[in-house]
């Protein structure tokens, strides 16, 4: 590898569009590009912009059709071979392999490269683009980088890190401001992206680019994220994005009216602790969440529109409770709640106009899972117009990350209003 560029891409900062521009520019230089990511969704999203332009015929998506977005089926090996019955299988395979040789853009998940079965088709790669690089551990990242001369790592180490089966409290201690540590052992829950970022930042390396404009969150939501995780540098890309607000007229119950007030985009609803005998759940939070969704519908909000509503929680047990409570009160709505209600981890990469975040406070001290800084970042940066947190203020405040969050809410240059806390029940 001759050249490496690191791009910090905060939520909503246009990483997918950047990948499209990178691919288009390097194709214009007659180069061959490999685009990889940790998940099928991320690979498909990156390639979706490429195939929407004149470069569609140049794309090969490594993977089985049933795990690839329908729009990319024609770019898989099976899609290029054509439907069964038109020609003998052996002839179809030969045809597909001939087509592969001419492809200039190849997309794959990081895991699909582990088998080495595609290596002979990846021998002349010029550019490797790794998306969501903050979620990929060091060995897997190094394996992908080995394919190309030029590499661009795009990610955000402030969001969820690589998933490993055994977490160690020492993992975070092993990485310092100088990045990768000397010695034979590296923590697997630290990405190559994070290690390189720490080193490049400390050295003011010119190969580090930090995107500072985002196209998702309004000014209030963005200000919280910017102060908490991005050194105050993150800002809305346009005035229209900054001023976007929920288009409803609230009325009736005071708690509901305050929580859904469009002019207060960030709200914390203080809920009593749940029953410790039913861990990882809080029925009071769940019912308050249903109250909010029901009121949104009454005020003219349509939760069935794409990217309109998300109800998220750190715990799967709370997700099951929320889905059940919503279905019982508001009906199944063609399995709407299966699509709109999910864990924070599964919703990374998603966005919605309104996000209701149920923290499922059930003990005096939150678990490390709830108080994880990366998970909180993901939860707080999914909403475009409104984010509502449900939890127990006294309990959460005992954890430094939530104490800092509440202090951020109070800061003069973050939220333009002081009444961000509503007492629910």
C-alpha atoms as one frame of an Amber mdcrd trajectory, in Angstrom:
protein
   0.000   0.000   0.000   1.384   3.359  -1.067  -1.156   5.918   0.147  -3.693
   5.970   2.972  -6.373   8.562   3.745  -8.514   8.554   6.894 -11.931  10.260
   6.803 -13.882  10.902  10.006 -17.528  10.886   8.928 -19.948  11.831  11.730
 -23.643  10.882  11.429 -25.349  12.385   8.394 -22.146  13.811   6.951 -22.621
  12.360   3.465 -20.235   9.401   3.586 -22.188   7.507   0.917 -22.061  10.444
  -1.479 -18.344  10.773  -0.812 -17.842   7.126  -1.758 -19.746   7.695  -5.001
 -17.498  10.637  -5.854 -14.366   8.654  -4.990 -15.424   5.742  -7.168 -16.427
   8.004 -10.046 -13.156   9.943  -9.932 -10.953   6.851  -9.850 -12.953   5.165
 -12.610 -12.244   8.227 -14.704  -8.561   7.463 -14.128  -9.152   3.894 -15.376
  -8.552   2.411 -11.937 -10.058  -0.667 -10.334 -11.820  -0.146  -6.998 -12.743
  -2.447  -4.113 -15.470  -1.189  -1.746 -15.797  -3.120   1.511 -17.740  -2.736
   4.760 -18.661  -4.788   7.787 -22.296  -5.425   6.786 -24.266  -6.200   3.643
 -26.423  -3.137   4.286 -23.413  -0.819   4.290 -21.935  -2.338   1.108 -25.294
  -2.117  -0.667 -25.819   1.480   0.426 -22.370   2.468  -0.822 -22.911   0.771
  -4.186 -26.481   2.060  -4.581 -25.192   5.518  -5.549 -22.721   3.981  -8.001
 -25.302   1.895  -9.867 -27.708   4.853 -10.086 -25.305   6.521 -12.538 -23.592
   5.520 -15.764 -21.248   3.101 -13.983 -23.829   0.386 -13.259 -22.413  -2.015
 -15.870 -19.007  -1.762 -14.202 -20.125  -3.114 -10.799 -19.667  -6.602  -9.364
 -21.289  -7.248  -5.988 -19.692 -10.261  -4.298 -22.320 -12.196  -2.367 -25.426
 -14.322  -2.684 -28.575 -12.721  -4.071 -30.620 -13.487  -0.946 -28.221 -11.384
   1.169 -27.926  -8.499  -1.301 -30.323  -5.620  -1.925 -32.716  -6.380  -4.775
 -31.457  -3.406  -6.781 -28.023  -5.056  -6.912 -29.122  -8.591  -7.840 -28.057
  -8.078 -11.442 -24.521  -7.238 -10.326 -23.952 -10.513  -8.444 -22.348 -13.583
  -9.992 -25.765 -15.251 -10.127 -27.329 -12.205 -11.724 -24.645 -12.030 -14.394
 -25.017 -15.761 -15.119 -28.677 -15.254 -15.953 -31.743 -17.281 -14.908 -31.589
 -21.064 -14.936 -33.076 -22.770 -17.967 -31.743 -20.357 -20.571 -28.432 -22.191
 -20.924 -26.574 -25.086 -19.326 -25.161 -24.278 -15.894 -21.544 -24.687 -17.049
 -22.091 -22.196 -19.884 -23.748 -19.690 -17.543 -20.791 -19.884 -15.120 -18.315
 -19.295 -17.948 -20.358 -16.295 -19.107 -20.436 -14.799 -15.617 -16.697 -15.268
 -15.118 -15.968 -13.573 -18.441 -18.068 -10.592 -17.361 -16.305 -10.365 -14.001
 -12.972  -9.674 -15.692 -14.301  -6.378 -17.062 -15.720  -5.069 -13.781 -14.011
  -1.965 -12.392 -15.960  -1.612  -9.127 -16.181  -4.571  -6.750 -18.219  -4.512
  -3.543 -17.944  -7.054  -0.718 -18.396  -7.501   2.994 -15.184  -7.817   4.952
 -16.073 -11.393   5.935 -16.596 -12.537   2.327 -12.932 -11.798   1.617 -11.747
 -14.209   4.321 -12.239 -17.305   2.181  -9.633 -16.104  -0.365 -11.780 -17.602
  -3.110 -11.961 -14.237  -4.900  -8.273 -13.323  -4.614  -7.431 -14.061  -8.237
 -10.024 -11.457  -9.295  -8.628  -8.876  -6.857  -4.970  -8.945  -7.843  -4.952
  -5.615  -9.690  -6.958  -3.414  -7.315  -5.840   0.230  -7.312  -8.110   1.717
  -4.618  -9.597   0.104  -1.501 -12.438   1.976   0.191 -13.430   0.703   3.643
 -16.765   2.080   4.844 -17.826   1.909   8.516 -14.147   1.312   9.266 -14.695
   2.093  12.947 -16.597  -1.203  13.293 -13.862  -3.414  11.820 -11.042  -4.770
  13.956  -7.363  -4.429  13.085  -6.715  -7.898  11.545  -9.730  -7.694   9.215
  -8.881  -4.138   8.184  -5.291  -5.067   7.393  -6.499  -7.984   5.293  -8.690
  -5.702   3.166  -5.959  -3.077   2.806  -3.568  -5.681   1.406  -5.505  -5.761
  -1.875  -4.769  -2.210  -3.049  -2.146   0.482  -3.609  -4.324   3.316  -2.323
  -6.691   3.086   0.646  -9.409   5.313   2.059 -10.844   4.421   5.480 -14.174
   6.125   6.205 -15.743   5.768   9.625 -16.521   7.174  13.041 -14.874   5.645
  16.104 -17.285   7.610  18.305 -20.026   5.158  17.322 -20.226   1.415  17.936
 -16.831  -0.355  17.904 -15.966  -3.806  16.520 -17.948  -6.619  18.132 -15.860
  -9.221  19.934 -16.979 -12.217  21.957 -14.868 -11.363  25.005 -14.552  -7.738
  26.078 -11.732  -6.689  28.358 -11.657  -3.663  30.621  -8.018  -3.266  29.588
  -8.838  -2.908  25.895  -9.411   0.804  26.111  -6.284   1.274  28.226  -4.111
  -0.426  25.597  -4.734   2.335  23.063  -3.214   5.717  23.825  -2.862   9.030
  22.053  -0.120   7.612  19.846  -2.392   4.994  18.317  -1.247   1.399  17.790
   0.831   0.112  20.676   4.102  -1.747  20.307   4.106  -5.418  21.129   2.454
  -8.564  19.788  -1.031  -8.101  21.307  -3.645  -5.603  20.146  -7.171  -5.268
  21.607  -9.735  -6.639  19.144 -12.456  -4.210  20.194 -10.329  -1.297  18.954
 -10.473  -0.659  15.214  -7.567   0.208  12.969  -9.497   3.383  12.199  -9.520
   4.453  15.848  -5.851   3.620  16.304  -4.804   5.565  13.227  -7.109   8.449
  14.081  -5.533   8.853  17.531  -2.055   8.918  16.016  -2.896  11.188  13.068
  -4.780  13.626  15.277  -1.895  13.944  17.712   0.570  14.411  14.853  -1.746
  16.750  12.883  -1.244  14.438   9.938  -2.445  15.809   6.587  -3.850  12.386
   5.655  -6.667  12.853   8.200  -9.861  14.549   6.972 -12.691  15.385   9.387
 -16.082  16.068   7.813 -17.801  18.821   9.780 -21.120  19.343   8.006 -24.047
  16.982   8.407 -27.310  16.715   6.463 -29.573  15.055   9.050 -29.993  16.688
  12.469 -31.530  20.077  13.154 -29.540  22.676  15.081 -30.486  21.539  18.603
 -29.835  17.821  18.083 -26.638  18.564  16.190 -25.424  20.937  18.923 -25.699
  18.186  21.550 -23.808  15.658  19.407 -21.210  18.234  18.444 -20.498  19.221
  22.051 -20.467  15.640  23.322 -18.362  13.904  20.664 -17.049  16.204  17.931
 -15.214  19.004  19.758 -17.932  21.502  18.842 -17.055  21.317  15.120 -20.124
  19.498  13.759 -22.802  21.729  12.230 -25.875  21.479   9.959 -24.975  21.790
   6.277 -27.773  24.261   5.478 -30.106  26.677   7.226 -33.032  24.544   6.122
 -31.641  21.490   7.918 -30.795  23.575  10.996 -34.313  25.005  11.291 -36.270
  21.823  10.502 -38.924  21.109  13.100 -41.731  18.618  13.647 -44.825  19.868
  11.816 -47.560  19.234  14.368 -49.760  21.310  16.671 -49.625  19.905  20.192
 -52.448  20.238  22.679 -54.101  18.521  25.626 -52.143  16.758  28.365 -49.324
  18.982  29.688 -46.672  16.238  29.810 -47.463  15.161  26.257 -47.580  18.767
  25.040 -44.196  19.539  26.588 -42.568  16.331  25.397 -43.784  16.783  21.815
 -43.255  20.551  21.591 -41.683  21.051  18.119 -39.645  23.981  19.415 -37.855
  21.737  21.893 -36.167  19.141  19.658 -34.322  17.419  22.534 -36.406  16.320
  25.518 -35.750  14.083  28.505 -38.807  12.542  30.196 -37.972  11.585  33.777
 -39.621   8.217  34.551 -39.684   6.256  37.839 -37.429   3.205  38.035 -38.819
  -0.074  36.783 -39.135  -3.270  38.783 -35.700  -4.794  39.402 -37.368  -8.222
  39.374 -37.914  -7.776  35.627 -34.414  -6.728  34.530 -33.722  -4.752  31.356
 -37.306  -3.527  31.142 -39.390  -0.621  32.402 -43.128  -0.900  31.818 -43.697
   2.740  32.778 -41.278   3.893  30.105 -42.928   1.589  27.572 -46.401   2.958
  28.288 -45.144   6.537  28.154 -43.591   5.738  24.767 -46.944   4.411  23.555
 -48.647   7.564  24.882 -46.242   9.650  22.825 -46.752   7.623  19.648 -50.530
   7.659  20.097 -50.486  11.431  20.584 -48.269  11.936  17.536 -50.839  10.075
  15.448 -53.680  12.183  16.902 -51.754  15.332  15.996 -51.510  14.244  12.355
 -48.149  12.478  12.346 -48.009   9.368  10.148 -45.696   6.664  11.587 -46.204
   4.489   8.504 -44.214   6.832   6.267 -40.646   5.711   5.644 -38.099   7.170
   8.083 -40.800   8.934  10.073 -40.533   7.233  13.471 -38.121   5.035  15.389
 -38.531   3.694  18.918 -35.235   2.330  20.200 -33.754   0.866  23.374 -30.433
  -0.685  24.435 -32.178  -3.905  25.526 -33.971  -6.559  23.476 -36.264  -7.270
  26.438 -37.472  -3.657  26.393 -37.915  -3.836  22.614 -40.198  -6.874  23.012
 -42.190  -5.012  25.676 -42.491  -1.873  23.531 -43.677  -3.835  20.495 -46.278
  -5.653  22.575 -47.588  -2.477  24.217 -47.788  -0.623  20.903 -49.620  -3.480
  19.186 -52.102  -3.853  22.047 -53.004  -0.180  22.107 -52.566   0.920  18.482
 -52.996  -2.332  16.554 -50.526  -4.360  14.538 -50.645  -2.085  11.449 -49.145
  -4.723   9.132 -46.282  -5.477  11.505 -45.355  -1.782  11.638 -43.835  -2.051
  15.104 -41.503  -4.840  13.988 -40.028  -2.318  11.563 -40.151   0.838  13.681
 -39.041  -0.551  17.057 -35.550  -2.013  17.474 -32.348  -1.963  19.499 -29.911
   0.931  19.256 -27.270  -1.375  17.810 -29.499  -2.586  14.992 -30.579   0.972
  14.186 -27.030   2.265  13.606 -27.011   3.699  10.095 -30.740   4.470  10.251
 -32.521   7.785  10.717 -36.033   9.094  11.381 -37.856  12.378  11.900 -38.753
  11.378  15.458 -36.753   9.054  17.689 -38.052   7.862  21.055 -35.197   6.402
  23.102 -36.293   4.195  26.018 -33.344   3.624  28.342 -35.193   0.983  30.402
 -34.001   2.306  33.782 -34.644  -0.420  36.322 -31.846  -0.131  38.915 -30.206
   2.665  40.884 -27.081   2.376  38.750 -27.270   1.885  34.963 -25.469  -1.047
  33.416 -22.319  -0.546  31.360 -24.360  -1.561  28.330 -26.681   1.426  28.769
 -23.880   3.792  29.799 -21.723   2.952  26.791 -20.571   6.198  25.171 -20.644
   4.786  21.630 -24.175   3.438  22.007 -25.396   6.777  23.372 -23.845   8.540
  20.390 -25.776   6.307  17.991 -29.049   6.846  19.856 -28.674  10.626  20.012
 -27.788  11.061  16.323 -30.575   9.125  14.551 -33.240  11.884  14.670 -33.745
  14.646  12.151 -36.308  16.760  14.023 -37.034  15.336  17.472 -35.365  13.004
  19.976 -37.120  12.059  23.220 -35.266  10.190  25.943 -37.211   8.174  28.522
 -35.343   7.181  31.681 -34.718   7.833  35.348 -32.723  11.028  35.783 -31.342
  10.273  39.256 -30.174   6.803  38.260 -28.639   7.815  34.948 -26.862  10.803
  36.432 -24.692   8.449  38.487 -22.910   7.421  35.299 -20.363   9.985  34.060
 -21.493   9.841  30.425 -25.095  10.745  31.320 -23.976  13.347  33.840 -22.009
  14.932  30.997 -25.027  14.649  28.685 -27.282  16.468  31.159 -24.602  19.097
  31.718 -24.420  19.550  27.946 -28.189  20.117  27.845 -27.705  22.930  30.364
 -24.817  24.611  28.533 -25.642  28.079  27.214 -24.401  27.491  23.674 -26.120
  24.125  23.094 -29.908  24.196  23.577 -31.736  27.504  23.181 -34.219  26.494
  25.915 -33.804  25.423  29.537 -36.913  23.282  30.059 -35.489  20.144  28.426
 -36.616  17.905  31.313 -40.228  16.760  31.714 -41.473  14.731  34.670 -43.447
  11.739  33.418 -45.044   8.804  35.155
